[in-house]
Coordinates of C-alpha atoms and ligand atoms in Angstrom, one line a residue:
X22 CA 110.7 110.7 119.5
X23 CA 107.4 113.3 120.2
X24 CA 109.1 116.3 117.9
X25 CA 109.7 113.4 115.3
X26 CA 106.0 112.1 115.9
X27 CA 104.7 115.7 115.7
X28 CA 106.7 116.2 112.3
X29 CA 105.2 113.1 111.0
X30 CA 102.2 114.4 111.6
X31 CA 103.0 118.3 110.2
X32 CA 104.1 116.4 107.0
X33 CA 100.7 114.1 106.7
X34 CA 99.0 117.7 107.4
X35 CA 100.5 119.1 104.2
X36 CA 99.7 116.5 102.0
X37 CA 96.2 115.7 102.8
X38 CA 93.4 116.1 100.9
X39 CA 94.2 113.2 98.1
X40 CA 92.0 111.2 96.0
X41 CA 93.3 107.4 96.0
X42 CA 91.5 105.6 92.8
X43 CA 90.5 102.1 93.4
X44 CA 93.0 100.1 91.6
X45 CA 93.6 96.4 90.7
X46 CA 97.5 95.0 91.4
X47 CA 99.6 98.1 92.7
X48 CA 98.1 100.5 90.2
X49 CA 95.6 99.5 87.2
X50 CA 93.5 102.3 88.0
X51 CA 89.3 100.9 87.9
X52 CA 87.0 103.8 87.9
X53 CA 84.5 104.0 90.9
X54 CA 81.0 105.4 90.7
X55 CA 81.2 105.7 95.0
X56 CA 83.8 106.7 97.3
X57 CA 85.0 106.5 100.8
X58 CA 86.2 109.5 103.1
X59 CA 89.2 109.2 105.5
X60 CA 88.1 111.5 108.3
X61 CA 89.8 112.4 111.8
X62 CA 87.6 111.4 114.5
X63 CA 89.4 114.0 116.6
X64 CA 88.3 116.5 114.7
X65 CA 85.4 115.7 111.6
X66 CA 86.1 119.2 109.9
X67 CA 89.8 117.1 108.9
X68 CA 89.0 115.3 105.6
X69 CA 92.1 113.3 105.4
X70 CA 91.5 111.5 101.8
X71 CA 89.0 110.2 99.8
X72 CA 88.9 106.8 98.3
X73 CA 87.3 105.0 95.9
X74 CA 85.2 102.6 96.8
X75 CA 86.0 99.0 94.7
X76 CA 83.3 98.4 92.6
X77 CA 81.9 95.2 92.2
X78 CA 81.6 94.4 88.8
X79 CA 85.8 94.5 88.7
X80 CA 85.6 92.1 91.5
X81 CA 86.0 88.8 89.0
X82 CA 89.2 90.7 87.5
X83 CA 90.9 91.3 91.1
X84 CA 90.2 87.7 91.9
X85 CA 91.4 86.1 88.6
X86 CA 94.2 88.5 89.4
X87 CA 94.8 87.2 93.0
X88 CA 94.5 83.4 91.6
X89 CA 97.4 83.7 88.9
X90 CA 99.3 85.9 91.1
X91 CA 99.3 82.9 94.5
X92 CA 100.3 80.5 91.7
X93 CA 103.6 81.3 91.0
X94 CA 104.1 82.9 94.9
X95 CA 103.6 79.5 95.7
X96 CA 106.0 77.7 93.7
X97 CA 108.6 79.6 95.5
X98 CA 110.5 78.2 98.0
X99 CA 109.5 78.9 101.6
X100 CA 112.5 80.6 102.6
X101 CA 112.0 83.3 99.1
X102 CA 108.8 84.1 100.8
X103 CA 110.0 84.6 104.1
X104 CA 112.7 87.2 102.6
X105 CA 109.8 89.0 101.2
X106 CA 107.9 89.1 104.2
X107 CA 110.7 89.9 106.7
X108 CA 111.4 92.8 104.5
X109 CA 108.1 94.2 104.3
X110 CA 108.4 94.1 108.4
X111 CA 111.8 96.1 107.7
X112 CA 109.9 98.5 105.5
X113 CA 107.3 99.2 108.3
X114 CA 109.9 99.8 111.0
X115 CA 111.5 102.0 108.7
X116 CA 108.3 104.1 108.0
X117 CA 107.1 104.1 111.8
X118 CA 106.4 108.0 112.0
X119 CA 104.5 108.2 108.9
X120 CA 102.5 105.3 109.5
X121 CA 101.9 106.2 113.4
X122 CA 101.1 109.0 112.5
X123 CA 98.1 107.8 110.0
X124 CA 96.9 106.0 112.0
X125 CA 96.8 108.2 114.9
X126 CA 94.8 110.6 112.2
X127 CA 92.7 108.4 111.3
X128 CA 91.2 106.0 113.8
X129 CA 92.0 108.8 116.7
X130 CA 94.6 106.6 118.7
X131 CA 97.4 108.4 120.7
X132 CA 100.8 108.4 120.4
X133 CA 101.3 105.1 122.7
X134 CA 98.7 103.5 120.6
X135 CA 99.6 104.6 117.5
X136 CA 103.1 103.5 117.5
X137 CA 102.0 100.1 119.3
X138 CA 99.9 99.5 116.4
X139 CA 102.5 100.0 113.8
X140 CA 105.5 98.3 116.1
X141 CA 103.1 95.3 116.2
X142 CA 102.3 95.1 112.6
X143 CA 105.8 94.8 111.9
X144 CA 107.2 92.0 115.2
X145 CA 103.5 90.4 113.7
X146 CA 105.4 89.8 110.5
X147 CA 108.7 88.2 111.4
X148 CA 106.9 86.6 114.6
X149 CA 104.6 84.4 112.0
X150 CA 107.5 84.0 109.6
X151 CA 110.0 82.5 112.6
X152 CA 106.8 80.0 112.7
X153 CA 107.4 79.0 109.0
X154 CA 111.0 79.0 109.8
X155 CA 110.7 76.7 113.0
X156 CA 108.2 74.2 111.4
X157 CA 110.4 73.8 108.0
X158 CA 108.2 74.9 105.6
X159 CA 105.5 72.3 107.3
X160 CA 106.4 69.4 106.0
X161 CA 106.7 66.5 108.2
X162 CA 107.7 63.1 107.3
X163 CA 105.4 60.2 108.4
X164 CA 105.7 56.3 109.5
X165 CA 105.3 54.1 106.4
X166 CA 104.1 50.6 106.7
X167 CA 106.3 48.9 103.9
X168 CA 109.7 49.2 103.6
X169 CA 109.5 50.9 100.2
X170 CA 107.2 53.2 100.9
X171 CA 108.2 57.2 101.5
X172 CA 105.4 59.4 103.1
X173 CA 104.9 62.3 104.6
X174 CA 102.7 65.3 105.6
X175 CA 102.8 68.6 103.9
X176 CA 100.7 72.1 104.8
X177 CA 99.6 73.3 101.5
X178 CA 97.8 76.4 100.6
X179 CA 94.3 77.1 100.0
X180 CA 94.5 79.9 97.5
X181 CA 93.0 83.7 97.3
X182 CA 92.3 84.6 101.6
X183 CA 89.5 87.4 101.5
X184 CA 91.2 89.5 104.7
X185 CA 88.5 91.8 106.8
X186 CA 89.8 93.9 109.1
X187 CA 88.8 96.5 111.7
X188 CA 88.6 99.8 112.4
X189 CA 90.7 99.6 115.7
X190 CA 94.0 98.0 115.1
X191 CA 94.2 99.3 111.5
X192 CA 97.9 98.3 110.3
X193 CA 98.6 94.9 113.1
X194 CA 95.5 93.3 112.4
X195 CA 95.7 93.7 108.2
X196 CA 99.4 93.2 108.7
X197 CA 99.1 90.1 111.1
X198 CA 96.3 88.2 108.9
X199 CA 97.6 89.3 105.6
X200 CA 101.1 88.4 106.6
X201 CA 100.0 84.6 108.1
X202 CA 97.8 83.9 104.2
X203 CA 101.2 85.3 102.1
X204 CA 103.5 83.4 104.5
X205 CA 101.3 80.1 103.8
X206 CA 101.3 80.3 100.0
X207 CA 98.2 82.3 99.7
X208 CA 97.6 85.5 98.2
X209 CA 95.6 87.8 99.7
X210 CA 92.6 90.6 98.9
X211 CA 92.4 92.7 101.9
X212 CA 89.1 94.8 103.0
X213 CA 89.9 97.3 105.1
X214 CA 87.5 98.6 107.7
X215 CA 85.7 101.6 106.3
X216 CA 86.5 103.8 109.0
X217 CA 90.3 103.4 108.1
X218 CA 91.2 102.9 104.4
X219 CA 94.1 105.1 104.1
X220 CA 96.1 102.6 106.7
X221 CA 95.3 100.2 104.4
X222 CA 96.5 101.9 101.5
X223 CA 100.1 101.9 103.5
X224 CA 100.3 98.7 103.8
X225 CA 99.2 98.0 100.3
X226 CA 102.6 100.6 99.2
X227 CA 104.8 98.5 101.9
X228 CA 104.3 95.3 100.1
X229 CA 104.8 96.8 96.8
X230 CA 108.2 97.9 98.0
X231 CA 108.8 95.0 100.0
X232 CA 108.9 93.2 95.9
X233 CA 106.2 91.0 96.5
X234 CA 104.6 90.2 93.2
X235 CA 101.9 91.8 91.9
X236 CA 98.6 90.4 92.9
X237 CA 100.0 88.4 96.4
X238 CA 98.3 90.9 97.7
X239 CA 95.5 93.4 96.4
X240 CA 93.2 95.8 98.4
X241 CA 89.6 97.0 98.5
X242 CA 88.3 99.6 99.7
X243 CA 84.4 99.9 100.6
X244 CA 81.6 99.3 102.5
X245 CA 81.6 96.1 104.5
X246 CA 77.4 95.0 103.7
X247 CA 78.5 95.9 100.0
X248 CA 82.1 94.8 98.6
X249 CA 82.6 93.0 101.9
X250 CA 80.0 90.9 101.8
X251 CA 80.6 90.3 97.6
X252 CA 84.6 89.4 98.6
X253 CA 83.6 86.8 101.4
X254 CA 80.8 85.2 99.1
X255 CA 83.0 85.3 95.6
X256 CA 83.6 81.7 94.2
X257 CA 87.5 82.2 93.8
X258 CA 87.9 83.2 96.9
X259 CA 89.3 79.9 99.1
X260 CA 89.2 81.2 102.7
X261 CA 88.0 84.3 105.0
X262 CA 90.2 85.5 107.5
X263 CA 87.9 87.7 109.7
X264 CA 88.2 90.4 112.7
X265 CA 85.3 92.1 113.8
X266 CA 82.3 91.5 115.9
X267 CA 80.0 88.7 116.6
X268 CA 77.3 89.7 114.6
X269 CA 79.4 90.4 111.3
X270 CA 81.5 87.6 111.7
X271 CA 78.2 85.0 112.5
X272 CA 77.1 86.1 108.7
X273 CA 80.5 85.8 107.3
X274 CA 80.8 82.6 108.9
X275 CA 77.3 81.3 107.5
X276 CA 78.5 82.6 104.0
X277 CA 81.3 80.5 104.0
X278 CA 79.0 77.5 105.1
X279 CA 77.0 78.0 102.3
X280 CA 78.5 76.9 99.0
X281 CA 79.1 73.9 97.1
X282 CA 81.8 73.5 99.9
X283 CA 82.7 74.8 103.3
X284 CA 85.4 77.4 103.1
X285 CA 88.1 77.9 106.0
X286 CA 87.0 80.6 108.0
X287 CA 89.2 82.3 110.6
X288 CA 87.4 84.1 112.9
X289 CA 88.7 86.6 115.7
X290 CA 85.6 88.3 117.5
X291 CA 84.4 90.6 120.5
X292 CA 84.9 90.3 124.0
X293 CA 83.1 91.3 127.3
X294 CA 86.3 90.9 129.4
X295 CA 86.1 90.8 133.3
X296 CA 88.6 91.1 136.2
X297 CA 88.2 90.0 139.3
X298 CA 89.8 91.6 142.7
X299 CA 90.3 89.2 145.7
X300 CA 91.2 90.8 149.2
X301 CA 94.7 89.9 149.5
X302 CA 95.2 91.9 146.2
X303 CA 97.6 94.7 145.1
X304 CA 95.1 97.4 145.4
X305 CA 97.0 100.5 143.5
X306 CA 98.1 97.9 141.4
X307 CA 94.7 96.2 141.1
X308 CA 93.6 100.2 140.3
X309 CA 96.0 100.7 137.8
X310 CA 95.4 98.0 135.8
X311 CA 91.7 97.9 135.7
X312 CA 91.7 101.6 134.3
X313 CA 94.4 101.0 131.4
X314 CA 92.1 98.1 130.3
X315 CA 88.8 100.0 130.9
X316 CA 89.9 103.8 129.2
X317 CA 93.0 102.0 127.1
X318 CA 92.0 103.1 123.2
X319 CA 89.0 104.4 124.7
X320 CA 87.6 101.3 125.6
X321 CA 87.1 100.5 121.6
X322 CA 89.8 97.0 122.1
X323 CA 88.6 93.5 121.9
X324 CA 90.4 93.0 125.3
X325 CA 88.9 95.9 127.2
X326 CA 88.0 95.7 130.9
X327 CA 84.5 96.0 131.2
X328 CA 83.2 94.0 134.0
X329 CA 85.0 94.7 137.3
X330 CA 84.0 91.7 139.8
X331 CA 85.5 93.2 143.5
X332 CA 85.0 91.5 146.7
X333 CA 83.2 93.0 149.1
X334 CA 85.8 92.9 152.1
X335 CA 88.0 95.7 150.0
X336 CA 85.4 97.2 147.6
X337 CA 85.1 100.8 149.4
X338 CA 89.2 100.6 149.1
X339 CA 89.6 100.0 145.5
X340 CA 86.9 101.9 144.5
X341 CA 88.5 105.1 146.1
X342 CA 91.9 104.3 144.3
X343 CA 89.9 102.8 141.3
X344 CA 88.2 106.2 140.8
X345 CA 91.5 108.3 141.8
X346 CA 93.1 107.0 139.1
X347 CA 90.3 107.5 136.4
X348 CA 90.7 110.9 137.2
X349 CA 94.3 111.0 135.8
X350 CA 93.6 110.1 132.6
X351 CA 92.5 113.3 129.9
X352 CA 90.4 113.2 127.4
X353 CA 91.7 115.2 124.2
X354 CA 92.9 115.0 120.6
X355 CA 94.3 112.1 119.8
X356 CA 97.8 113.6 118.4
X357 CA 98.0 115.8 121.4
X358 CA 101.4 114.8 123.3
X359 CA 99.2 114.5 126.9
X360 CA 96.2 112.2 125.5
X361 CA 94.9 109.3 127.9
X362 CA 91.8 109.1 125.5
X363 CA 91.4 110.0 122.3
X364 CA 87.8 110.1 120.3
X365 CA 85.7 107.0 119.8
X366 CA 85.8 106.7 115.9
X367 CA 82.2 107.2 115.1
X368 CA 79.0 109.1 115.5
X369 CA 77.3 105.6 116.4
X370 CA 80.3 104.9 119.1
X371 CA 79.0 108.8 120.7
X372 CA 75.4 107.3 120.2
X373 CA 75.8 104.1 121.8
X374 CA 77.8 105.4 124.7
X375 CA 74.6 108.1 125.1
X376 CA 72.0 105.1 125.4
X377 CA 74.5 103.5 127.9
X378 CA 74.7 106.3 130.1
X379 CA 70.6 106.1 130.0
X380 CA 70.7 102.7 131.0
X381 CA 73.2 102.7 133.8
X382 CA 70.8 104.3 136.0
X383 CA 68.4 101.3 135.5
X384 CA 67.8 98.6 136.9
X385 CA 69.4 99.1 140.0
X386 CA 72.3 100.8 138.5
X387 CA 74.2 103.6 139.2
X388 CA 76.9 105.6 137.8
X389 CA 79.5 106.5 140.0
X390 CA 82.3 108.1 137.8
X391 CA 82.0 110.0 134.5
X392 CA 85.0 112.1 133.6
X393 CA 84.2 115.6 134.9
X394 CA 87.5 117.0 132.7
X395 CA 86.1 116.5 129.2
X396 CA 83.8 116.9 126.3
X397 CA 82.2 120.3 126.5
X398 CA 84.2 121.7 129.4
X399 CA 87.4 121.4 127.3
X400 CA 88.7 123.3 124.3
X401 CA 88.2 120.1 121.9
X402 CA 87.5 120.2 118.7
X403 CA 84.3 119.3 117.2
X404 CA 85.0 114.8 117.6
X405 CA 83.4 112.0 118.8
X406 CA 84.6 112.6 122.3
X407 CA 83.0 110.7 125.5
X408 CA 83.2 110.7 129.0
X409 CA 84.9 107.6 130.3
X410 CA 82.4 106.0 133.2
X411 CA 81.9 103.7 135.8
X412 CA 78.6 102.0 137.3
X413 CA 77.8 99.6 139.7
X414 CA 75.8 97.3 138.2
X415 CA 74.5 93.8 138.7
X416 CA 76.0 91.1 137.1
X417 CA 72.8 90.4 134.8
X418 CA 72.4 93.7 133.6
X419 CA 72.3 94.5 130.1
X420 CA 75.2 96.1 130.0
X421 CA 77.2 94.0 131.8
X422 CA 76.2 91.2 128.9
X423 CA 76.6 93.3 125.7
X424 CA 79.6 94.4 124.2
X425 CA 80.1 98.3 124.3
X426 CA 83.4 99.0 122.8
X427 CA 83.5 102.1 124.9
X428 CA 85.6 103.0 127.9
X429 CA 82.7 102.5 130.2
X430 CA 83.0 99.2 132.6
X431 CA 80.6 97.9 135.6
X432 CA 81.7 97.4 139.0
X433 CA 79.6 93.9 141.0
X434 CA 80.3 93.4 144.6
X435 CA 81.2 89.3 145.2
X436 CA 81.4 87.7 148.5
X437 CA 84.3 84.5 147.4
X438 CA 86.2 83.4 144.4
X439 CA 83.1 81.0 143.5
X440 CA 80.7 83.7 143.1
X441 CA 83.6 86.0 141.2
X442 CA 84.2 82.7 138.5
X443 CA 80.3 82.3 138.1
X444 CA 80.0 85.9 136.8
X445 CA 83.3 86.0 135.1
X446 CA 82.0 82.7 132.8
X447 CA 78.1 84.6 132.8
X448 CA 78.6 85.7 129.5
X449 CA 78.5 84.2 125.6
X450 CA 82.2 85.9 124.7
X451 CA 85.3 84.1 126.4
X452 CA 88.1 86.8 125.2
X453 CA 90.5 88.0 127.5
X454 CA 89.9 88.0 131.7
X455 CA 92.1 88.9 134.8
X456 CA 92.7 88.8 138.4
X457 CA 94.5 90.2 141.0
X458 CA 95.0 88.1 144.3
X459 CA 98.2 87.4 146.3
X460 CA 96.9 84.1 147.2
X461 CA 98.2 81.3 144.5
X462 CA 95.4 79.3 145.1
X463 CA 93.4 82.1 143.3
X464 CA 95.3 82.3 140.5
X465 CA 95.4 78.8 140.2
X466 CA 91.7 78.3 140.6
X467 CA 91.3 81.4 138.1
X468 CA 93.5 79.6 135.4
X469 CA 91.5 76.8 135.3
X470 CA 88.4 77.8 135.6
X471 CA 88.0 80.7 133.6
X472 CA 86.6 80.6 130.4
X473 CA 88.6 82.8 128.0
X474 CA 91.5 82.1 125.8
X475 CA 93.7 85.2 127.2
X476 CA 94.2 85.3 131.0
X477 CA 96.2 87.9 132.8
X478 CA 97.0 87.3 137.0
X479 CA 98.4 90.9 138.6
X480 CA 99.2 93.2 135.9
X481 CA 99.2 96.8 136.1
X482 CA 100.1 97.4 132.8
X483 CA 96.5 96.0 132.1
X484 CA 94.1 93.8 133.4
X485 CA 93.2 92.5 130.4
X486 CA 94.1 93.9 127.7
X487 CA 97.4 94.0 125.7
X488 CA 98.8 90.9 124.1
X489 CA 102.5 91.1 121.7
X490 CA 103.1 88.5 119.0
X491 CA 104.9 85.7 120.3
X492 CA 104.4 86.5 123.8
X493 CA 100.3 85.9 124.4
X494 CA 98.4 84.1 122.3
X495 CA 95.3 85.7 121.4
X496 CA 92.7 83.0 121.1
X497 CA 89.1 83.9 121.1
X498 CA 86.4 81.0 123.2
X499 CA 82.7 80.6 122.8
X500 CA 81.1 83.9 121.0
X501 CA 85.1 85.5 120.5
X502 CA 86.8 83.4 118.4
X503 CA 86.2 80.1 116.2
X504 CA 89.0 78.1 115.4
X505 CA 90.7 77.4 119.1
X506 CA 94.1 78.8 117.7
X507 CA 94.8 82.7 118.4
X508 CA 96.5 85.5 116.5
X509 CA 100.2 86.3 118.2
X510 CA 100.3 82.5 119.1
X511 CA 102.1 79.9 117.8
X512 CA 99.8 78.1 115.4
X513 CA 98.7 80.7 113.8
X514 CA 99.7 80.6 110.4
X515 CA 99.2 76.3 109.7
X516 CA 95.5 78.1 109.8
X517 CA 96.4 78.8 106.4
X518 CA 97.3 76.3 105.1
X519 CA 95.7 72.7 104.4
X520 CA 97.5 68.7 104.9
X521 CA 98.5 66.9 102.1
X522 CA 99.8 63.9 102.8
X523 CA 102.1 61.8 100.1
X524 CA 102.8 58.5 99.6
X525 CA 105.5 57.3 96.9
X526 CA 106.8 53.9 96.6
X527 CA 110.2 53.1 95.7
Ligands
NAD623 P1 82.7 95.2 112.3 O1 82.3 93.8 112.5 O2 81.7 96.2 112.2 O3 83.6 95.4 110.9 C1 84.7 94.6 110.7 C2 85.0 94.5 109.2 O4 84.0 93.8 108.6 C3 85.0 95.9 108.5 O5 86.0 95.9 107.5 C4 83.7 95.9 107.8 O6 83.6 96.7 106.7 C5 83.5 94.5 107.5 N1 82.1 94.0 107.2 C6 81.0 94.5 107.8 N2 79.9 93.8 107.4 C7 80.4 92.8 106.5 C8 79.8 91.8 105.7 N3 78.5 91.6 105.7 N4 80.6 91.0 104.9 C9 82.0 91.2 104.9 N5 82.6 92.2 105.6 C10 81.8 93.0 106.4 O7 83.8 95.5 113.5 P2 84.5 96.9 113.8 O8 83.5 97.8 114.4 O9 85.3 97.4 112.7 O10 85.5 96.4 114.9 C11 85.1 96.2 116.2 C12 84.9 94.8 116.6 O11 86.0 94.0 116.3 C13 84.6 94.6 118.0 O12 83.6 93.6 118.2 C14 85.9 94.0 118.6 O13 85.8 93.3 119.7 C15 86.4 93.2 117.4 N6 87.8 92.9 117.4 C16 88.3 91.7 117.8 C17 89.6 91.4 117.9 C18 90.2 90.1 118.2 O14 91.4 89.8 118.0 N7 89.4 89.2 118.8 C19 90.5 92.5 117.6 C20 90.0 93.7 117.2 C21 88.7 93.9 117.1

């Protein structure tokens, strides 16, 4: 598997360097006046392509496009979409390398992450067409209060589904949302984070070949404040299926608020996730999983540790194995066969993780691990590297509030399981949390009381972070999320869709 990776990646070398014309369907070529650049993070002397950036006065065509097009995909039958769909999951698995190995060019993920990201784009597919499957093409039949009377209740579609994705899960989370609109009847018009159009150009060549008509789904490529913005706030468009942060996602959300009606707006935000260690705990295990979900895609997840809560009877303990561990991980080039971390994607990541840094050290704070094996003591290329850290840091601290999207996490002492659950639930997001305790009453107590849709008790293959379709929901509380039903989990895709219920007499 690591020669065929590094061949994937050899072949993506040769060919890179391409201009990808913004087009309308699969390939009515519009002419842009602007353009996006594909770059590796790992490296910013890479150009990988250049894209056109969709301009906005073709916007009304794509759309009319997309509204025609979810017409007839709708009048099929359910199980003629699924067929579609399942093989568009077949197509992915089928192009694993070569998509891995995009994405790992692209938004600097290693090899583990890489292929995650892929695997889960596909299992995202069939996952949320099993749930199509299992509900019988939603339709339910009702009670009827006269003998001649037939009802029932049917999940209809809403239409065009403006899709905004990410930079960090690049082909699951376009995958997973376009996959749950198509699935429901809808067509789609993705946006792709900026940071990682040529993903997004895959996927757009995997549902060509998957045969799904022309215009189900349709990609943009731009700016998110430009053809983003224009795309959420278009007339035609029916519903916004959103992941991102809080503050892009609040506007997005007030856009869609704002019309001559409210539009469905699926919303799957940030997180400031926390873990708490209890003395009866696993420590090396307690140690093992704290740093996956701290340094884990270099801290740039939705679910990444980065609030440590540790009681004081073991603290000295699991700090010592805590910061052991850190010290395993490397820092390198994302395609390199031995990366722990990879880049973060941008110049502003590197910035932000600078003014962090600066403000450990106040307010009481204090670093007390930054990776000593990296950045300028290694041969690296020219990226947007940074040393993974820990601080100590009380619980009110800035940074122990905001979310960093960095692999940098805070360490608070806590004297009992109350003061741990008080910190945990001191923050607006409510994504993912963990604990590690041997007690059952802990984990109990922690269930119920915690305030995030995503909980995790004693894993070392992550605190808090990593969630499969089909096996953890991935619903977003308070400032994460906005609809109380999560990506991966079993409701997603009657988000989609909207009741209709019918009554005929006989
Ligand atoms: P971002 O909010 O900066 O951008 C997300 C997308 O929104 C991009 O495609 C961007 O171009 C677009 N966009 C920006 N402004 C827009 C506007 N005004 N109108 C329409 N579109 C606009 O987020 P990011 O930096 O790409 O991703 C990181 C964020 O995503 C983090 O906050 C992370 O926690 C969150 N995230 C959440 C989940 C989840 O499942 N809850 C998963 C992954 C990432």
């Amino acid at each position: 598997m690591e020669k065929a990776f590094e061949a994937a990646i050899s072949a993506q070398r040769k060919n890179l360097g391409m201009e990808f014309p913004a087009v309308i369907g699969y390939g009515k070529k519009i002419g842009s006046v602007d353009h996006i650049d594909s770059i590796n993070p790992s490296n910013t002397s890479e150009h990988l392509h250049r894209f056109g950036a969709f301009p906005l006065a073709a916007l009304d065509e794509m759309v009319d496009l997309s509204t025609k097009a979810q017409k007839s995909w709708a009048a099929q039958s359910w199980e003629d979409r699924i067929t579609v769909v399942r093989r568009a999951a077949s197509i992915i698995r089928t192009r694993r390398m070569e998509l891995s190995a995009a994405v790992c060019l692209e938004a600097g993920k290693n090899r583990i992450e890489s292929f995650g990201d892929v695997d889960e784009s596909a299992d995202l597919l069939d996952y949320y067409a099993d749930q199509v499957v299992a509900a019988g093409g939603h339709f339910r039949p009702l009670k009827r209060l006269l003998p001649n009377e037939e009802t029932g209740s049917f999940l209809r579609p809403y239409g065009v589904f403006a899709v905004i994705s990410p930079f960090n899960f690049p082909a699951a989370l376009a995958a997973g949302m376009s996959g749950a609109a198509i699935l429901g009847g809808n067509s789609v018009i993705l946006k792709p984070s900026e940071e990682t159009p040529w993903t997004g150009e895959l996927l757009l060549g995997v549902m060509r070949d998957s045969g799904l008509p022309e215009g189900v789904f349709q990609i943009c490529q731009g700016r998110g404040q430009s053809i983003g913005a224009a795309l959420v706030s278009h007339h035609g468009i029916a519903g916004v299926a959103f992941t991102g942060s809080v503050k892009t996602g609040m506007e997005i959300h007030r856009t869609c608020g704002s019309g001559r009606w409210i539009k469905p707006c699926l919303m799957e935000l940030g997180g400031k996730n926390g873990a708490i260690i209890m003395p009866s705990a696993n420590l090396d295990e307690a140690a093992e999983g704290c740093v996956k979900s701290a340094f884990g895609l270099t801290g740039q997840k939705c679910s990444a540790l980065s609030r440590i809560m540790v009681h004081a009877d073991i603290r000295k303990e699991f700090t010592t194995k805590l910061l052991e561990r850190a010290a395993t991980w490397k820092v390198a080039e994302a395609s390199a066969a031995d990366c722990g971390l990879g880049p973060v994607i941008n110049a502003a990541g590197v910035a932000r993780n600078d003014r962090a840094i600066a403000l450990a050290s106040t307010n009481g704070g204090k670093i007390i691990y930054r990776h000593e094996n990296c950045a300028d003591r290694l041969p690296l290329p020219a990226g947007h590297y940074v040393m993974p850290t820990f601080a100590e840091l009380d619980p009110n601290h800035d940074l122990m509030q905001q979310e960093l999207f960095l692999p940098f996490a805070g360490l608070t002492e806590v004297r009992s399981l109350d003061q741990a659950l008080a910190i945990l639930n001191q923050t607006d997001f409510g994504l993912t949390a963990g604990i590690f305790s041997r007690d059952d009453r802990d984990i109990t107590r922690f269930f119920d009381e915690a305030e995030a849709g995503v909980l995790y008790a004693n894993r070392k293959t992550g605190a808090t972070t990593g969630a499969w379709p089909g096996v953890q929901s991935f619903c977003g509380w308070k400032a994460s999320g906005a609809s109380g039903k999560g990506g991966c989990g079993p409701y997603y895709v009657e988000q989609f869709m909207r009741e209709q219920s019918r009554t005929r007499m006989r």
